[in-house]
Amino acid sequence: MSDWFEKLINKIQNINDKIDNYKEDTVIQSLPSIAYVNRAKKCIENGRLKDALDILNEAKSLPQEDALVYKYEGIVYDKLLRFVDAVKAYKKSANLNHDDKTIWKHLGFALLNTGIYDEAIEAFENADKITSANSEVLMGWGMTLMKQKKEAAAREKFVESAKANKYNLNALFLASVMEIKLKMYEEAESKLQFLANIAPNEGNSYEYAKLKFLQKDYDNALFYANKALNFNKNMLPAYLLKGEIYRIKDSEKESLENYEQAESLSLIAPSLYIEWSFSLIRFGKYDEAREKIIKASEMDSENPEVKLINAYLNTINGQIETNKEIFEHALELPETNSFANMGLGYLHCIEGNYTEGIHCFKSALSSDINDPINYYYIAKAYMHLGDNTNTKEYFEHAIKENPKHLKTYIDYAKFLISEEKIAEAGRKLRKSLKYGENNLEILNMLFLTSYILVKENVCEYNIKEALELEKKIRSINEDGFKYPDKSAELAEMLNKLQEKENN
């Protein structure tokens, strides 16, 4: 779970820090401990927590035990973040006054903070039995279920909490978070849209961005991610989400800039370098990806995503011995399922098992994160299988879904040339110039297709156009032109045509 979200949870969990209903608590003024409790409350109000503890310890020396003494002792320990001690104090208080719903509520939150979830649920249940439909109790109950990864049950409690108190926006927000996990996107949308209008903040803006991302509405996802960053420029998850969106949109510059900006703000975490390396791999920058994943490994070497990326980089370098097990384990994790399938697909293709490779790449395409690079890999696998129909179909899909990926155009053109579809190869290469006008490999291949077409049908205009390509290549890199012999042949053909015209 993200750091910002943990902070939100802690803020809500510590709602019992607030000291309420003082008059109700101290209505029985005849008890000798009441004077101590009242003095302790004043100290708590003024932030003098150590003094409050000293006073409450004095009260505990009285002959008659008072539940309020232990209740406020628990409140002080909550404020000091000493949750284990808070649990002990609240349990003692509950034993002395079993019918105080506030004690059970405080105990529930303290147990939640210490990770004792089953007992926390019992405490919230006891509070609910005493006074049902209390919004804070229901929210604490839901948060405990959420920690236990019981999303459906947690959502139910958050919805009940919001109904019990329509002003409890935190409960409404947490209900939407659970609904996103449960893929109840329409329900989550209505709640987040409401929150975005009446109480916009970094949390609900980010969750709305995440929802839009899952719905593949990338423009609105970017809008709300930027909105979250306007509230808090140090919100790392928003940078990572933007980087992922731009990765899917094949916008290399924008994707990588988000990680660079996060690093410049010292938002250093394994997740930053993990996502950064994912994007670098996506854009074919494997050496740089290795550098980033080394940084992530230095912080958390046991992270399954770190192991996954290392396995992927090892695979493309031909080191395939132990990677399959890592990929298969990663398939069990929803957040790495797509990339694990890609890794397995790549591994199968290295081993010459292209049919299994295609199956894995198609599985990656069907995941929530539909990376269009998989169309390219599928086309390449079909090409190795000699299935020309599917090869062409998936290259066309790859260009449509991922138009800025130059390697698709290059390999598609090579395939078309091998099939003697020269004119079509030339059209694909010219289309790619929109995204890589100075790419030397594309320009050289375009020269080659022009040369072949000229040889098939000699035309002065086409010869000149081919020779212009040579000039452009040499203007970029004097040594970058691959076909000087063919260029000389075209120049000679042009001279003969011009001499013939002059005669």
Short mmCIF file of C-alpha atoms in Angstrom, two decimals:
data_model
loop_
_atom_site.label_atom_id
_atom_site.label_comp_id
_atom_site.label_asym_id
_atom_site.label_seq_id
_atom_site.Cartn_x
_atom_site.Cartn_y
_atom_site.Cartn_z
CA MET A 1 0.00 0.00 0.00
CA SER A 2 1.27 3.49 -0.85
CA ASP A 3 2.91 5.64 1.85
CA TRP A 4 0.39 8.44 1.39
CA PHE A 5 -2.46 5.98 1.85
CA GLU A 6 -0.91 4.53 4.99
CA LYS A 7 -0.73 8.07 6.40
CA LEU A 8 -4.41 8.54 5.66
CA ILE A 9 -5.25 5.25 7.37
CA ASN A 10 -3.19 6.19 10.43
CA LYS A 11 -4.92 9.55 10.58
CA ILE A 12 -8.30 7.85 10.60
CA GLN A 13 -7.17 5.10 12.96
CA ASN A 14 -6.10 7.70 15.50
CA ILE A 15 -9.51 9.32 15.50
CA ASN A 16 -9.82 8.07 19.07
CA ASP A 17 -7.14 10.60 20.05
CA LYS A 18 -9.94 13.13 20.27
CA ILE A 19 -11.25 13.36 23.84
CA ASP A 20 -15.01 13.71 23.63
CA ASN A 21 -17.93 13.64 26.01
CA TYR A 22 -15.92 14.84 29.01
CA LYS A 23 -19.03 15.89 30.91
CA GLU A 24 -20.67 12.55 30.26
CA ASP A 25 -17.53 10.73 31.36
CA THR A 26 -17.31 12.62 34.66
CA VAL A 27 -20.97 12.89 35.56
CA ILE A 28 -20.49 10.86 38.79
CA GLN A 29 -18.54 13.50 40.68
CA SER A 30 -18.62 11.59 43.97
CA LEU A 31 -15.91 9.12 42.90
CA PRO A 32 -12.55 10.12 44.46
CA SER A 33 -10.71 9.39 41.20
CA ILE A 34 -12.73 12.01 39.29
CA ALA A 35 -10.57 14.87 40.48
CA TYR A 36 -7.50 13.06 39.13
CA VAL A 37 -9.24 12.34 35.80
CA ASN A 38 -10.30 15.97 35.41
CA ARG A 39 -6.74 17.18 36.09
CA ALA A 40 -5.38 14.61 33.60
CA LYS A 41 -7.86 15.78 30.94
CA LYS A 42 -6.65 19.36 31.33
CA CYS A 43 -3.06 18.17 30.84
CA ILE A 44 -4.04 16.21 27.73
CA GLU A 45 -5.82 19.26 26.29
CA ASN A 46 -2.64 21.30 26.82
CA GLY A 47 -0.38 18.61 25.33
CA ARG A 48 1.27 17.77 28.67
CA LEU A 49 1.04 14.03 28.16
CA LYS A 50 3.72 12.97 30.66
CA ASP A 51 2.02 14.99 33.40
CA ALA A 52 -1.30 13.38 32.48
CA LEU A 53 0.24 9.91 32.85
CA ASP A 54 1.73 10.82 36.25
CA ILE A 55 -1.67 12.02 37.49
CA LEU A 56 -3.45 8.92 36.21
CA ASN A 57 -0.84 6.69 37.89
CA GLU A 58 -1.62 8.46 41.17
CA ALA A 59 -5.33 7.72 40.62
CA LYS A 60 -4.53 4.03 40.15
CA SER A 61 -3.23 3.93 43.75
CA LEU A 62 -6.72 4.66 45.11
CA PRO A 63 -8.58 1.72 46.68
CA GLN A 64 -11.46 1.81 44.16
CA GLU A 65 -10.52 1.14 40.54
CA ASP A 66 -12.14 3.49 38.01
CA ALA A 67 -12.63 2.62 34.32
CA LEU A 68 -12.15 6.28 33.38
CA VAL A 69 -8.59 6.28 34.74
CA TYR A 70 -7.59 3.48 32.38
CA LYS A 71 -9.64 4.92 29.52
CA TYR A 72 -7.73 8.20 29.60
CA GLU A 73 -4.46 6.39 30.16
CA GLY A 74 -5.18 4.58 26.89
CA ILE A 75 -5.93 7.91 25.19
CA VAL A 76 -2.56 9.30 26.33
CA TYR A 77 -0.75 6.19 25.04
CA ASP A 78 -2.59 6.57 21.72
CA LYS A 79 -1.27 10.10 21.43
CA LEU A 80 2.23 8.86 22.24
CA LEU A 81 1.82 6.13 19.58
CA ARG A 82 2.41 3.52 22.27
CA PHE A 83 -0.38 1.31 20.99
CA VAL A 84 0.57 -1.85 22.89
CA ASP A 85 0.29 0.07 26.16
CA ALA A 86 -2.95 1.65 24.91
CA VAL A 87 -4.42 -1.81 24.32
CA LYS A 88 -3.59 -2.88 27.87
CA ALA A 89 -5.18 0.27 29.33
CA TYR A 90 -8.35 0.00 27.23
CA LYS A 91 -8.76 -3.70 28.04
CA LYS A 92 -8.56 -2.91 31.75
CA SER A 93 -11.09 -0.10 31.31
CA ALA A 94 -13.45 -2.36 29.35
CA ASN A 95 -13.27 -5.00 32.07
CA LEU A 96 -14.33 -2.37 34.63
CA ASN A 97 -17.07 -0.85 32.45
CA HIS A 98 -18.21 -3.29 29.78
CA ASP A 99 -21.04 -1.02 28.61
CA ASP A 100 -18.98 1.97 27.49
CA LYS A 101 -19.05 1.90 23.66
CA THR A 102 -16.31 4.55 23.46
CA ILE A 103 -13.85 2.32 25.31
CA TRP A 104 -14.54 -0.56 22.89
CA LYS A 105 -14.14 1.79 19.94
CA HIS A 106 -10.80 3.08 21.25
CA LEU A 107 -9.70 -0.49 21.97
CA GLY A 108 -10.62 -1.50 18.42
CA PHE A 109 -8.48 1.25 16.90
CA ALA A 110 -5.55 0.48 19.22
CA LEU A 111 -5.71 -3.21 18.29
CA LEU A 112 -5.89 -2.22 14.63
CA ASN A 113 -2.74 -0.16 15.07
CA THR A 114 -0.94 -3.11 16.64
CA GLY A 115 -2.05 -5.50 13.88
CA ILE A 116 -4.21 -7.69 16.14
CA TYR A 117 -7.09 -7.75 13.68
CA ASP A 118 -9.34 -10.53 15.03
CA GLU A 119 -9.48 -8.91 18.48
CA ALA A 120 -10.01 -5.50 16.88
CA ILE A 121 -13.10 -6.81 15.10
CA GLU A 122 -14.42 -8.23 18.39
CA ALA A 123 -13.95 -4.80 20.00
CA PHE A 124 -15.82 -3.02 17.21
CA GLU A 125 -18.58 -5.65 17.37
CA ASN A 126 -18.95 -5.00 21.12
CA ALA A 127 -19.14 -1.25 20.49
CA ASP A 128 -21.79 -1.83 17.82
CA LYS A 129 -23.86 -4.03 20.14
CA ILE A 130 -23.97 -1.25 22.73
CA THR A 131 -24.83 1.50 20.22
CA SER A 132 -25.46 0.43 16.66
CA ALA A 133 -24.90 2.49 13.51
CA ASN A 134 -22.03 4.54 14.94
CA SER A 135 -20.12 5.89 11.94
CA GLU A 136 -16.65 5.81 13.55
CA VAL A 137 -17.11 2.27 14.86
CA LEU A 138 -18.26 1.03 11.46
CA MET A 139 -15.35 2.75 9.74
CA GLY A 140 -12.81 1.21 12.14
CA TRP A 141 -14.44 -2.16 11.59
CA GLY A 142 -14.16 -1.69 7.81
CA MET A 143 -10.52 -0.65 8.08
CA THR A 144 -9.74 -3.80 10.03
CA LEU A 145 -11.42 -5.95 7.39
CA MET A 146 -9.47 -4.05 4.74
CA LYS A 147 -6.21 -4.90 6.50
CA GLN A 148 -7.32 -8.53 6.40
CA LYS A 149 -7.85 -8.12 2.62
CA LYS A 150 -11.57 -8.81 3.00
CA GLU A 151 -12.50 -6.12 0.50
CA ALA A 152 -16.19 -6.96 0.03
CA ALA A 153 -16.89 -7.05 3.78
CA ALA A 154 -14.82 -3.88 4.31
CA ARG A 155 -16.76 -2.06 1.60
CA GLU A 156 -20.04 -3.01 3.28
CA LYS A 157 -18.90 -1.46 6.58
CA PHE A 158 -17.65 1.72 4.88
CA VAL A 159 -20.97 2.12 3.07
CA GLU A 160 -22.84 1.63 6.39
CA SER A 161 -20.51 4.17 8.03
CA ALA A 162 -21.22 6.76 5.35
CA LYS A 163 -24.97 6.16 5.68
CA ALA A 164 -24.75 6.59 9.48
CA ASN A 165 -23.02 9.95 9.01
CA LYS A 166 -23.36 11.61 5.63
CA TYR A 167 -20.53 13.99 6.57
CA ASN A 168 -18.07 11.14 7.04
CA LEU A 169 -16.26 11.64 3.74
CA ASN A 170 -13.40 9.37 4.80
CA ALA A 171 -15.81 6.42 4.93
CA LEU A 172 -17.15 7.34 1.49
CA PHE A 173 -13.60 7.56 0.15
CA LEU A 174 -12.56 4.20 1.60
CA ALA A 175 -15.71 2.59 0.19
CA SER A 176 -14.64 3.80 -3.27
CA VAL A 177 -11.13 2.40 -2.74
CA MET A 178 -12.61 -1.01 -1.97
CA GLU A 179 -14.92 -0.76 -4.97
CA ILE A 180 -11.95 -0.15 -7.25
CA LYS A 181 -10.31 -3.29 -5.86
CA LEU A 182 -13.55 -5.19 -6.40
CA LYS A 183 -13.83 -3.79 -9.96
CA MET A 184 -17.11 -2.09 -9.07
CA TYR A 185 -16.08 0.83 -11.22
CA GLU A 186 -19.47 2.49 -11.67
CA GLU A 187 -20.09 2.61 -7.90
CA ALA A 188 -16.58 3.94 -7.26
CA GLU A 189 -17.00 6.54 -10.00
CA SER A 190 -20.12 8.06 -8.45
CA LYS A 191 -18.44 8.38 -5.04
CA LEU A 192 -15.15 9.79 -6.32
CA GLN A 193 -16.94 12.22 -8.63
CA PHE A 194 -18.92 13.47 -5.63
CA LEU A 195 -15.76 13.81 -3.51
CA ALA A 196 -13.89 15.53 -6.34
CA ASN A 197 -16.62 18.17 -6.48
CA ILE A 198 -17.26 18.88 -2.80
CA ALA A 199 -13.96 18.00 -1.07
CA PRO A 200 -11.12 17.62 -3.59
CA ASN A 201 -7.79 16.59 -2.10
CA GLU A 202 -4.72 14.59 -3.00
CA GLY A 203 -6.23 11.26 -1.92
CA ASN A 204 -9.50 11.24 -3.80
CA SER A 205 -7.90 12.94 -6.83
CA TYR A 206 -5.30 10.17 -7.02
CA GLU A 207 -7.87 7.40 -6.56
CA TYR A 208 -10.02 8.97 -9.27
CA ALA A 209 -6.94 9.04 -11.52
CA LYS A 210 -6.32 5.37 -10.77
CA LEU A 211 -9.95 4.52 -11.56
CA LYS A 212 -9.74 6.36 -14.88
CA PHE A 213 -6.53 4.50 -15.63
CA LEU A 214 -8.21 1.14 -15.02
CA GLN A 215 -11.04 2.26 -17.32
CA LYS A 216 -8.38 3.09 -19.94
CA ASP A 217 -9.46 6.74 -19.93
CA TYR A 218 -5.86 7.89 -19.94
CA ASP A 219 -6.45 11.59 -20.60
CA ASN A 220 -8.70 11.97 -17.55
CA ALA A 221 -6.34 9.77 -15.54
CA LEU A 222 -3.55 12.25 -16.30
CA PHE A 223 -5.84 15.17 -15.42
CA TYR A 224 -6.63 13.82 -11.95
CA ALA A 225 -3.05 12.66 -11.32
CA ASN A 226 -1.89 16.21 -12.04
CA LYS A 227 -4.65 17.50 -9.78
CA ALA A 228 -3.35 15.27 -6.97
CA LEU A 229 0.13 16.69 -7.51
CA ASN A 230 -1.27 20.22 -7.33
CA PHE A 231 -2.42 19.38 -3.81
CA ASN A 232 0.85 17.64 -2.94
CA LYS A 233 3.84 17.84 -5.27
CA ASN A 234 5.60 15.14 -3.21
CA MET A 235 3.01 12.45 -3.92
CA LEU A 236 5.14 9.67 -5.40
CA PRO A 237 2.26 7.36 -6.50
CA ALA A 238 0.93 10.11 -8.78
CA TYR A 239 4.29 10.40 -10.56
CA LEU A 240 4.44 6.63 -10.96
CA LEU A 241 0.91 6.51 -12.36
CA LYS A 242 1.72 9.26 -14.86
CA GLY A 243 4.89 7.46 -15.88
CA GLU A 244 2.90 4.28 -16.50
CA ILE A 245 0.23 6.08 -18.50
CA TYR A 246 2.81 7.72 -20.75
CA ARG A 247 4.52 4.34 -21.08
CA ILE A 248 1.31 2.81 -22.39
CA LYS A 249 0.79 5.81 -24.68
CA ASP A 250 4.35 5.23 -25.95
CA SER A 251 5.41 8.74 -24.94
CA GLU A 252 8.98 8.04 -23.92
CA LYS A 253 10.06 11.58 -23.06
CA GLU A 254 7.02 12.32 -20.87
CA SER A 255 7.17 8.94 -19.15
CA LEU A 256 10.80 9.19 -18.14
CA GLU A 257 10.47 12.84 -17.10
CA ASN A 258 8.03 11.86 -14.34
CA TYR A 259 10.54 9.52 -12.71
CA GLU A 260 13.30 12.12 -13.05
CA GLN A 261 11.10 14.73 -11.39
CA ALA A 262 10.25 12.40 -8.51
CA GLU A 263 13.93 11.63 -8.00
CA SER A 264 14.81 15.34 -8.07
CA LEU A 265 12.32 15.82 -5.19
CA SER A 266 14.11 13.05 -3.25
CA LEU A 267 11.06 10.77 -3.39
CA ILE A 268 13.37 7.80 -3.24
CA ALA A 269 11.76 4.38 -2.86
CA PRO A 270 12.07 0.94 -4.47
CA SER A 271 8.78 1.57 -6.30
CA LEU A 272 10.29 4.59 -8.09
CA TYR A 273 13.16 2.59 -9.56
CA ILE A 274 10.96 -0.44 -10.26
CA GLU A 275 8.50 1.60 -12.34
CA TRP A 276 11.35 3.54 -13.94
CA SER A 277 12.98 0.30 -15.06
CA PHE A 278 9.64 -1.00 -16.41
CA SER A 279 9.41 2.07 -18.63
CA LEU A 280 13.04 1.89 -19.72
CA ILE A 281 12.51 -1.73 -20.76
CA ARG A 282 9.37 -0.69 -22.62
CA PHE A 283 11.44 1.81 -24.61
CA GLY A 284 14.27 -0.64 -25.26
CA LYS A 285 16.78 1.01 -22.90
CA TYR A 286 17.92 -2.18 -21.22
CA ASP A 287 21.25 -0.95 -19.83
CA GLU A 288 19.59 2.00 -18.14
CA ALA A 289 16.86 -0.31 -16.83
CA ARG A 290 19.54 -2.47 -15.26
CA GLU A 291 21.00 0.58 -13.50
CA LYS A 292 17.62 1.49 -11.99
CA ILE A 293 16.76 -2.01 -10.87
CA ILE A 294 20.14 -2.29 -9.14
CA LYS A 295 19.16 0.79 -7.10
CA ALA A 296 15.82 -0.80 -6.23
CA SER A 297 17.56 -4.05 -5.28
CA GLU A 298 19.89 -2.18 -2.92
CA MET A 299 16.80 -1.00 -1.03
CA ASP A 300 14.68 -4.16 -1.24
CA SER A 301 16.35 -7.17 -2.84
CA GLU A 302 13.48 -9.51 -1.89
CA ASN A 303 10.84 -7.48 -3.67
CA PRO A 304 9.11 -9.79 -6.20
CA GLU A 305 9.03 -7.05 -8.85
CA VAL A 306 12.78 -6.52 -8.47
CA LYS A 307 13.30 -10.24 -9.02
CA LEU A 308 10.92 -10.16 -11.99
CA ILE A 309 12.72 -7.33 -13.77
CA ASN A 310 16.11 -8.90 -13.11
CA ALA A 311 14.79 -12.15 -14.59
CA TYR A 312 13.46 -10.34 -17.65
CA LEU A 313 16.74 -8.51 -18.25
CA ASN A 314 18.65 -11.77 -17.80
CA THR A 315 16.32 -13.46 -20.30
CA ILE A 316 16.87 -10.94 -23.06
CA ASN A 317 20.61 -11.31 -22.43
CA GLY A 318 20.31 -15.06 -22.99
CA GLN A 319 20.61 -16.10 -19.32
CA ILE A 320 17.53 -18.30 -19.02
CA GLU A 321 18.39 -20.89 -16.37
CA THR A 322 16.38 -19.72 -13.32
CA ASN A 323 14.01 -17.20 -14.84
CA LYS A 324 11.00 -19.38 -15.64
CA GLU A 325 10.27 -20.08 -11.98
CA ILE A 326 10.38 -16.35 -11.19
CA PHE A 327 8.01 -15.51 -14.06
CA GLU A 328 5.57 -18.24 -13.03
CA HIS A 329 5.59 -17.02 -9.43
CA ALA A 330 4.99 -13.45 -10.63
CA LEU A 331 1.88 -14.62 -12.51
CA GLU A 332 0.23 -15.08 -9.11
CA LEU A 333 0.56 -11.35 -8.36
CA PRO A 334 -2.03 -9.13 -10.11
CA GLU A 335 0.32 -6.14 -10.34
CA THR A 336 2.99 -8.13 -12.19
CA ASN A 337 0.81 -10.54 -14.15
CA SER A 338 1.11 -8.74 -17.49
CA PHE A 339 4.88 -8.29 -17.33
CA ALA A 340 5.38 -11.87 -16.15
CA ASN A 341 3.47 -13.14 -19.17
CA MET A 342 5.67 -11.00 -21.40
CA GLY A 343 8.75 -12.45 -19.76
CA LEU A 344 7.50 -16.01 -20.17
CA GLY A 345 6.56 -15.29 -23.78
CA TYR A 346 10.02 -13.95 -24.49
CA LEU A 347 11.58 -16.95 -22.75
CA HIS A 348 9.51 -19.43 -24.78
CA CYS A 349 10.49 -17.68 -28.02
CA ILE A 350 14.19 -17.81 -27.10
CA GLU A 351 13.75 -21.55 -26.61
CA GLY A 352 12.03 -21.78 -30.01
CA ASN A 353 8.61 -22.52 -28.53
CA TYR A 354 6.80 -19.78 -30.44
CA THR A 355 3.29 -21.20 -29.97
CA GLU A 356 3.60 -21.01 -26.18
CA GLY A 357 5.22 -17.60 -26.54
CA ILE A 358 2.20 -16.33 -28.50
CA HIS A 359 -0.12 -17.70 -25.82
CA CYS A 360 1.75 -15.77 -23.12
CA PHE A 361 1.82 -12.52 -25.10
CA LYS A 362 -1.91 -12.81 -25.76
CA SER A 363 -2.49 -13.41 -22.03
CA ALA A 364 -0.55 -10.21 -21.35
CA LEU A 365 -2.80 -8.37 -23.80
CA SER A 366 -5.93 -9.57 -22.00
CA SER A 367 -4.76 -8.24 -18.62
CA ASP A 368 -5.93 -4.96 -17.09
CA ILE A 369 -2.70 -3.33 -18.25
CA ASN A 370 -2.89 -3.92 -21.98
CA ASP A 371 0.60 -3.04 -23.21
CA PRO A 372 0.41 -2.77 -27.03
CA ILE A 373 4.06 -3.87 -27.37
CA ASN A 374 2.67 -7.41 -27.13
CA TYR A 375 1.18 -7.10 -30.63
CA TYR A 376 4.72 -6.65 -31.94
CA TYR A 377 6.01 -9.71 -30.09
CA ILE A 378 3.09 -11.81 -31.35
CA ALA A 379 3.78 -10.72 -34.94
CA LYS A 380 7.45 -11.68 -34.57
CA ALA A 381 6.52 -15.10 -33.16
CA TYR A 382 4.08 -15.79 -36.01
CA MET A 383 6.80 -14.74 -38.46
CA HIS A 384 9.13 -17.39 -37.01
CA LEU A 385 6.32 -19.94 -37.36
CA GLY A 386 5.93 -19.02 -41.02
CA ASP A 387 2.31 -17.95 -40.50
CA ASN A 388 2.31 -14.99 -42.89
CA THR A 389 -1.37 -14.15 -42.51
CA ASN A 390 -1.17 -13.73 -38.72
CA THR A 391 2.23 -12.07 -39.00
CA LYS A 392 0.78 -9.33 -41.16
CA GLU A 393 -2.38 -9.04 -39.04
CA TYR A 394 -0.46 -8.52 -35.80
CA PHE A 395 2.06 -6.13 -37.35
CA GLU A 396 -0.94 -4.07 -38.48
CA HIS A 397 -2.38 -4.23 -34.95
CA ALA A 398 1.01 -3.19 -33.56
CA ILE A 399 1.19 -0.12 -35.81
CA LYS A 400 -2.38 0.89 -35.04
CA GLU A 401 -2.10 0.47 -31.26
CA ASN A 402 1.52 1.55 -30.90
CA PRO A 403 2.25 3.94 -33.81
CA LYS A 404 5.43 5.43 -32.34
CA HIS A 405 7.24 2.09 -31.95
CA LEU A 406 9.82 2.34 -34.75
CA LYS A 407 11.03 -1.24 -34.38
CA THR A 408 7.59 -2.42 -35.52
CA TYR A 409 7.88 -0.53 -38.80
CA ILE A 410 11.43 -1.75 -39.36
CA ASP A 411 10.67 -5.43 -38.77
CA TYR A 412 7.38 -5.22 -40.64
CA ALA A 413 9.17 -3.70 -43.63
CA LYS A 414 11.81 -6.45 -43.51
CA PHE A 415 9.04 -9.04 -43.51
CA LEU A 416 7.29 -7.37 -46.46
CA ILE A 417 10.58 -7.16 -48.39
CA SER A 418 11.13 -10.87 -47.77
CA GLU A 419 7.65 -11.43 -49.24
CA GLU A 420 8.63 -9.23 -52.21
CA LYS A 421 6.01 -6.64 -51.30
CA ILE A 422 8.43 -3.79 -51.85
CA ALA A 423 5.98 -0.97 -52.48
CA GLU A 424 4.02 -1.82 -49.33
CA ALA A 425 7.24 -1.95 -47.30
CA GLY A 426 8.11 1.50 -48.64
CA ARG A 427 4.71 2.87 -47.59
CA LYS A 428 5.16 1.57 -44.02
CA LEU A 429 8.63 3.07 -43.79
CA ARG A 430 7.42 6.46 -45.05
CA LYS A 431 4.66 6.39 -42.46
CA SER A 432 7.25 5.78 -39.73
CA LEU A 433 9.15 8.95 -40.70
CA LYS A 434 6.47 10.91 -38.84
CA TYR A 435 7.93 9.53 -35.60
CA GLY A 436 11.57 8.92 -36.61
CA GLU A 437 12.47 11.26 -39.45
CA ASN A 438 16.19 10.98 -38.71
CA ASN A 439 16.31 7.28 -37.90
CA LEU A 440 19.21 5.96 -40.01
CA GLU A 441 17.97 2.37 -40.16
CA ILE A 442 14.59 3.48 -41.47
CA LEU A 443 16.16 5.89 -44.00
CA ASN A 444 18.55 3.21 -45.25
CA MET A 445 15.72 0.69 -45.64
CA LEU A 446 13.66 3.30 -47.45
CA PHE A 447 16.57 3.86 -49.82
CA LEU A 448 16.76 0.10 -50.40
CA THR A 449 13.04 -0.18 -51.24
CA SER A 450 13.35 2.82 -53.55
CA TYR A 451 16.34 1.20 -55.25
CA ILE A 452 14.44 -2.07 -55.80
CA LEU A 453 11.41 -0.25 -57.20
CA VAL A 454 13.60 1.81 -59.54
CA LYS A 455 15.22 -1.36 -60.81
CA GLU A 456 11.76 -2.76 -61.54
CA ASN A 457 10.55 0.41 -63.21
CA VAL A 458 13.22 2.93 -64.16
CA CYS A 459 11.99 6.49 -63.60
CA GLU A 460 14.05 9.65 -63.35
CA TYR A 461 11.87 11.09 -60.57
CA ASN A 462 12.19 7.93 -58.43
CA ILE A 463 15.96 7.82 -58.96
CA LYS A 464 16.31 11.40 -57.80
CA GLU A 465 14.09 10.71 -54.79
CA ALA A 466 16.27 7.75 -53.80
CA LEU A 467 19.45 9.79 -54.18
CA GLU A 468 17.92 12.52 -52.02
CA LEU A 469 17.55 9.92 -49.28
CA GLU A 470 21.29 9.25 -49.50
CA LYS A 471 21.98 12.98 -49.09
CA LYS A 472 19.75 13.15 -46.03
CA ILE A 473 21.44 10.14 -44.43
CA ARG A 474 24.92 11.58 -45.02
CA SER A 475 23.81 14.94 -43.61
CA ILE A 476 22.91 13.17 -40.40
CA ASN A 477 25.98 10.91 -40.36
CA GLU A 478 28.54 10.87 -43.18
CA ASP A 479 29.33 7.23 -42.43
CA GLY A 480 25.69 6.20 -41.87
CA PHE A 481 24.82 5.29 -45.46
CA LYS A 482 24.87 1.52 -46.08
CA TYR A 483 24.49 1.24 -49.88
CA PRO A 484 27.18 3.25 -51.72
CA ASP A 485 27.38 0.66 -54.54
CA LYS A 486 23.64 0.86 -55.17
CA SER A 487 23.77 4.64 -55.02
CA ALA A 488 26.53 4.68 -57.65
CA GLU A 489 24.44 2.40 -59.82
CA LEU A 490 21.46 4.76 -59.55
CA ALA A 491 23.64 7.77 -60.31
CA GLU A 492 24.89 6.06 -63.46
CA MET A 493 21.32 5.22 -64.48
CA LEU A 494 20.32 8.84 -63.97
CA ASN A 495 23.20 10.06 -66.14
CA LYS A 496 22.20 7.71 -68.94
CA LEU A 497 18.59 8.87 -68.79
CA GLN A 498 19.60 12.50 -68.88
CA GLU A 499 22.04 11.92 -71.77
CA LYS A 500 19.31 10.11 -73.67
CA GLU A 501 16.93 13.04 -73.14
CA ASN A 502 19.55 15.55 -74.27
CA ASN A 503 20.16 13.61 -77.43
#
